[in-house]
Short mmCIF file of C-alpha atoms in Angstrom, two decimals:
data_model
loop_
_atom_site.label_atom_id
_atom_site.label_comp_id
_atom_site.label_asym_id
_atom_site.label_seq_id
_atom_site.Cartn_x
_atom_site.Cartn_y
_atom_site.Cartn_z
CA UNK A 1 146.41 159.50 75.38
CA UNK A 2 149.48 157.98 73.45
CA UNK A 3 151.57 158.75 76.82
CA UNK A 4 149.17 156.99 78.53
CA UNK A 5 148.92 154.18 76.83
CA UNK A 6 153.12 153.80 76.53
CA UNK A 7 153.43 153.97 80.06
CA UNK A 8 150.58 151.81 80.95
CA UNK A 9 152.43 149.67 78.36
CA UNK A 10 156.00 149.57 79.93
CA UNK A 11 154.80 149.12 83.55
CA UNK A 12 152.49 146.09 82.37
CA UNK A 13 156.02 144.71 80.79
CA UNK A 14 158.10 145.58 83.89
CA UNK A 15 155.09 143.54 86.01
CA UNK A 16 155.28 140.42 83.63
CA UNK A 17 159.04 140.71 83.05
CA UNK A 18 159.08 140.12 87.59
CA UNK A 19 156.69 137.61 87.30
CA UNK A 20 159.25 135.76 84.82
CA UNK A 21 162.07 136.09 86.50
CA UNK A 22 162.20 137.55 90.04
CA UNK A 23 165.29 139.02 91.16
CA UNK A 24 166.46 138.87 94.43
CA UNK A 25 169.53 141.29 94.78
CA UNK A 26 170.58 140.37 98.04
CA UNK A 27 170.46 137.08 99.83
CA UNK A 28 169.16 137.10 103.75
CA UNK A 29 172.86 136.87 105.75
CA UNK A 30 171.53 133.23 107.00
CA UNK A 31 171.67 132.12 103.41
CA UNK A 32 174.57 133.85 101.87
CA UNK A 33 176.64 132.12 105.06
CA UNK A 34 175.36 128.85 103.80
CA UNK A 35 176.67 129.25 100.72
CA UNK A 36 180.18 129.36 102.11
CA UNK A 37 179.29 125.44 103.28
CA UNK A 38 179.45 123.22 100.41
CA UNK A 39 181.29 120.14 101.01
CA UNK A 40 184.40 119.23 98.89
CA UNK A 41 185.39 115.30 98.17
CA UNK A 42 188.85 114.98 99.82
CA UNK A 43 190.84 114.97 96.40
CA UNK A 44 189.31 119.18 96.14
CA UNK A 45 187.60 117.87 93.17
CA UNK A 46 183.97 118.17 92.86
CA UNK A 47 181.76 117.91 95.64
CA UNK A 48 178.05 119.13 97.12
CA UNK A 49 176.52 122.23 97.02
CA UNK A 50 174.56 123.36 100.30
CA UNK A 51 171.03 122.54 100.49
CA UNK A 52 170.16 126.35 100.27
CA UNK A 53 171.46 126.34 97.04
CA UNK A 54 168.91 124.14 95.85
CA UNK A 55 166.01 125.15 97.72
CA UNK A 56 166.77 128.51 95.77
CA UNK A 57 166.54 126.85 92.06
CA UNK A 58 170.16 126.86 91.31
CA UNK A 59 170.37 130.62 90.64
CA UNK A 60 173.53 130.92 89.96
CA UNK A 61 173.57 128.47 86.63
CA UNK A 62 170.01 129.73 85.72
CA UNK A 63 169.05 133.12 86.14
CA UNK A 64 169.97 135.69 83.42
CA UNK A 65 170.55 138.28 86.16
CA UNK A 66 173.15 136.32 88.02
CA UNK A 67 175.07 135.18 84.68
CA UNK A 68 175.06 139.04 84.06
CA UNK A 69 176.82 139.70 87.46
CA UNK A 70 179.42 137.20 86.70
CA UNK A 71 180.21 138.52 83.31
CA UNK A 72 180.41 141.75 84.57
CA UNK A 73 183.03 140.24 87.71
CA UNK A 74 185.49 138.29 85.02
CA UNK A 75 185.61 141.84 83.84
CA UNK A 76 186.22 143.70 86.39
CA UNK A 77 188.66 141.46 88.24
CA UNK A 78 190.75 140.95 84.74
CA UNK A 79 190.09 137.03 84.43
CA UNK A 80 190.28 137.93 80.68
CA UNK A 81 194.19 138.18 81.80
CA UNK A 82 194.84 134.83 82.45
CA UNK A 83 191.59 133.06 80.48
CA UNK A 84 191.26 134.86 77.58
CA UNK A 85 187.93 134.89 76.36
CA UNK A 86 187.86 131.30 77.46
CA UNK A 87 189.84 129.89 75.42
CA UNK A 88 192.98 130.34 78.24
CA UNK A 89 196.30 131.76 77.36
CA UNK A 90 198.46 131.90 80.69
CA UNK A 91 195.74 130.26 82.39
CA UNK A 92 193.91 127.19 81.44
CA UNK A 93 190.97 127.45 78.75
CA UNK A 94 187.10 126.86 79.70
CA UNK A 95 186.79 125.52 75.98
CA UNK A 96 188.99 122.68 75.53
CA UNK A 97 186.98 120.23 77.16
CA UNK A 98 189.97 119.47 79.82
CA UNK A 99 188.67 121.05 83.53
CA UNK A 100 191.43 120.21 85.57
CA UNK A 101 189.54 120.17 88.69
CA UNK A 102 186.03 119.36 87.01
CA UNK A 103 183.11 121.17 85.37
CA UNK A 104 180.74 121.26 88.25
CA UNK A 105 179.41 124.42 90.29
CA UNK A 106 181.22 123.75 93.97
CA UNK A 107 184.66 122.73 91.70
CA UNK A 108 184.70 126.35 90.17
CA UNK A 109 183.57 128.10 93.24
CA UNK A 110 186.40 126.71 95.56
CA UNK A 111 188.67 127.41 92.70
CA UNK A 112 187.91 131.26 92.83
CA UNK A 113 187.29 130.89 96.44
CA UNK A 114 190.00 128.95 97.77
CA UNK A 115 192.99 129.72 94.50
CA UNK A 116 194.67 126.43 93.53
CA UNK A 117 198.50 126.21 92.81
CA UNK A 118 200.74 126.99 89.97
CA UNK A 119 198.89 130.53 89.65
CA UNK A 120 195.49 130.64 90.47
CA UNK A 121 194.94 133.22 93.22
CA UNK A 122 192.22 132.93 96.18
CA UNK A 123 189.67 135.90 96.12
CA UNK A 124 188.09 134.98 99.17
CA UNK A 125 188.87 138.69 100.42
CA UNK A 126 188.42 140.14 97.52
CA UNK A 127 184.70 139.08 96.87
CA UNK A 128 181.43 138.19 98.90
CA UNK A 129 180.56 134.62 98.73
CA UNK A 130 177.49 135.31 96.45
CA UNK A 131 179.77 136.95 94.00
CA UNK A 132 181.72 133.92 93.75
CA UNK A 133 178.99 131.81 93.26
CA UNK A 134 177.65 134.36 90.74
CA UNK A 135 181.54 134.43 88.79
CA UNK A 136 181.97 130.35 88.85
CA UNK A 137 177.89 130.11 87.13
CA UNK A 138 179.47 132.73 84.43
CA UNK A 139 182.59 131.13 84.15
CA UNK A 140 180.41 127.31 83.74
CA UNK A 141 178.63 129.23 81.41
CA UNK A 142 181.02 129.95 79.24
CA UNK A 143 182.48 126.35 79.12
CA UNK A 144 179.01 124.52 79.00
CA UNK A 145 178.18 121.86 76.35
CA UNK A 146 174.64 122.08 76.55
CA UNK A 147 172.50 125.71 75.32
CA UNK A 148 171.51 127.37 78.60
CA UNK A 149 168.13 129.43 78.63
CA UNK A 150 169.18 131.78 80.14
CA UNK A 151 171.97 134.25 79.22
CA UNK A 152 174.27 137.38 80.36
CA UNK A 153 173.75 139.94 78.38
CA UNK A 154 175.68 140.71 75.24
CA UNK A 155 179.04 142.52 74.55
CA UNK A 156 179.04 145.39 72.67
CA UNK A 157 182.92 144.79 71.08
CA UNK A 158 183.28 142.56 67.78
CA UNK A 159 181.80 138.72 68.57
CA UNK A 160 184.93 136.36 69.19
CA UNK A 161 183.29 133.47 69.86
CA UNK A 162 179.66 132.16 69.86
CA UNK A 163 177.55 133.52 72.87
CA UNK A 164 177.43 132.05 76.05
CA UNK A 165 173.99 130.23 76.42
CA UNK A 166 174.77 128.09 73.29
CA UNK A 167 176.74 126.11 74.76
CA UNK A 168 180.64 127.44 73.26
CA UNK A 169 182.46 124.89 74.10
CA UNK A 170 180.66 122.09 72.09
CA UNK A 171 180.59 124.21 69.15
CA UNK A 172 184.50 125.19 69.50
CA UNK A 173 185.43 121.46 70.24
CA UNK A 174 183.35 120.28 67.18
CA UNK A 175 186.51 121.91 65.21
CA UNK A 176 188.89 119.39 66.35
CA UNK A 177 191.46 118.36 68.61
CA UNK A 178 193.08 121.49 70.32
CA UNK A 179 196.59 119.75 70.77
CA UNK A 180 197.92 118.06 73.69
CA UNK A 181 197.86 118.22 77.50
CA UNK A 182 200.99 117.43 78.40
CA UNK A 183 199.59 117.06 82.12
CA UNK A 184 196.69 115.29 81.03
CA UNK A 185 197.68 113.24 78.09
CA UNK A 186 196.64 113.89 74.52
CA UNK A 187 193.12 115.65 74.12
CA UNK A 188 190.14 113.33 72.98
#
């Protein structure tokens, strides 16, 4: 009876836990090739996602499952070398409020798509164009300014920094000024 009722129990939570949040693993080839087609402004700065991308809700900046991909690829493909936890090191920080080629969605993924110079390298072989999209939502995650619902899931090693879905880099900038850009000009 008690076995019963526990699995009756977890299937009834797997059901409403689909119903939440429906999870698509693989996009349809038509849609995954639109992805590829954003359209950058001519300065590679910013620019406009397809219109697939929001027909599908933004997935890649929303849905926990996605964010969890992306965590999992700055992992795996030792981001962490060059960004740190975010906060940069040899490569620029997500936390400093400074995103040399702006914060937005299409700006990240032709960064990891496309490389851009003094050290960033292209990954365009190296990944599929929905793990891109899936690494740049992480990697917007992690320098957002505004709590996210959603979230990737958690790390298991000692906390370094406040999660991801609060919105890090608001809370790490509240600290102070994080010294000077010489690039860029002093930080605000």
């Amino acid at each position: 009876m008690a076995v019963a009722a526990l699995l009756s129990l977890a299937s009834a939570g797997g059901v409403l836990g689909y119903l939440r949040q429906p999870r698509e693993l693989r996009f349809e080839p038509p849609v995954a090739a639109d992805l590829d087609r954003f359209r950058l402004m001519s300065n590679g700065i910013g620019g406009t996602p397809p219109e697939s991308y929001f027909a599908l809700g933004k997935p890649y900046e929303a849905d926990a499952y996605n964010l969890s991909q992306g965590k999992r690829l700055y992992a795996w493909f030792g981001c962490g070398t060059c960004h740190g936890d975010g906060r940069g090191g040899v490569g620029p920080s997500f936390l400093d409020g400074w995103w040399l080629y702006g914060p937005e969605m299409v700006s990240i993924v032709a960064s990891i798509r496309d490389g851009r110079p003094h050290g960033m390298p292209a990954f365009r072989d190296r990944l599929t164009i929905e793990q891109i999209w899936q690494l740049a939502g992480y990697v917007q995650t992690i320098g957002s300014y505004s709590p996210k619902v959603a979230a990737p899931s958690r790390n298991d090693d000692k906390q370094t920094r406040p999660a991801e879905n609060r919105g890090p880099a608001i809370i790490l900038f509240d600290e102070g000024p994080v010294g000077v850009h010489p690039d860029q000009g002093p930080s605000p």
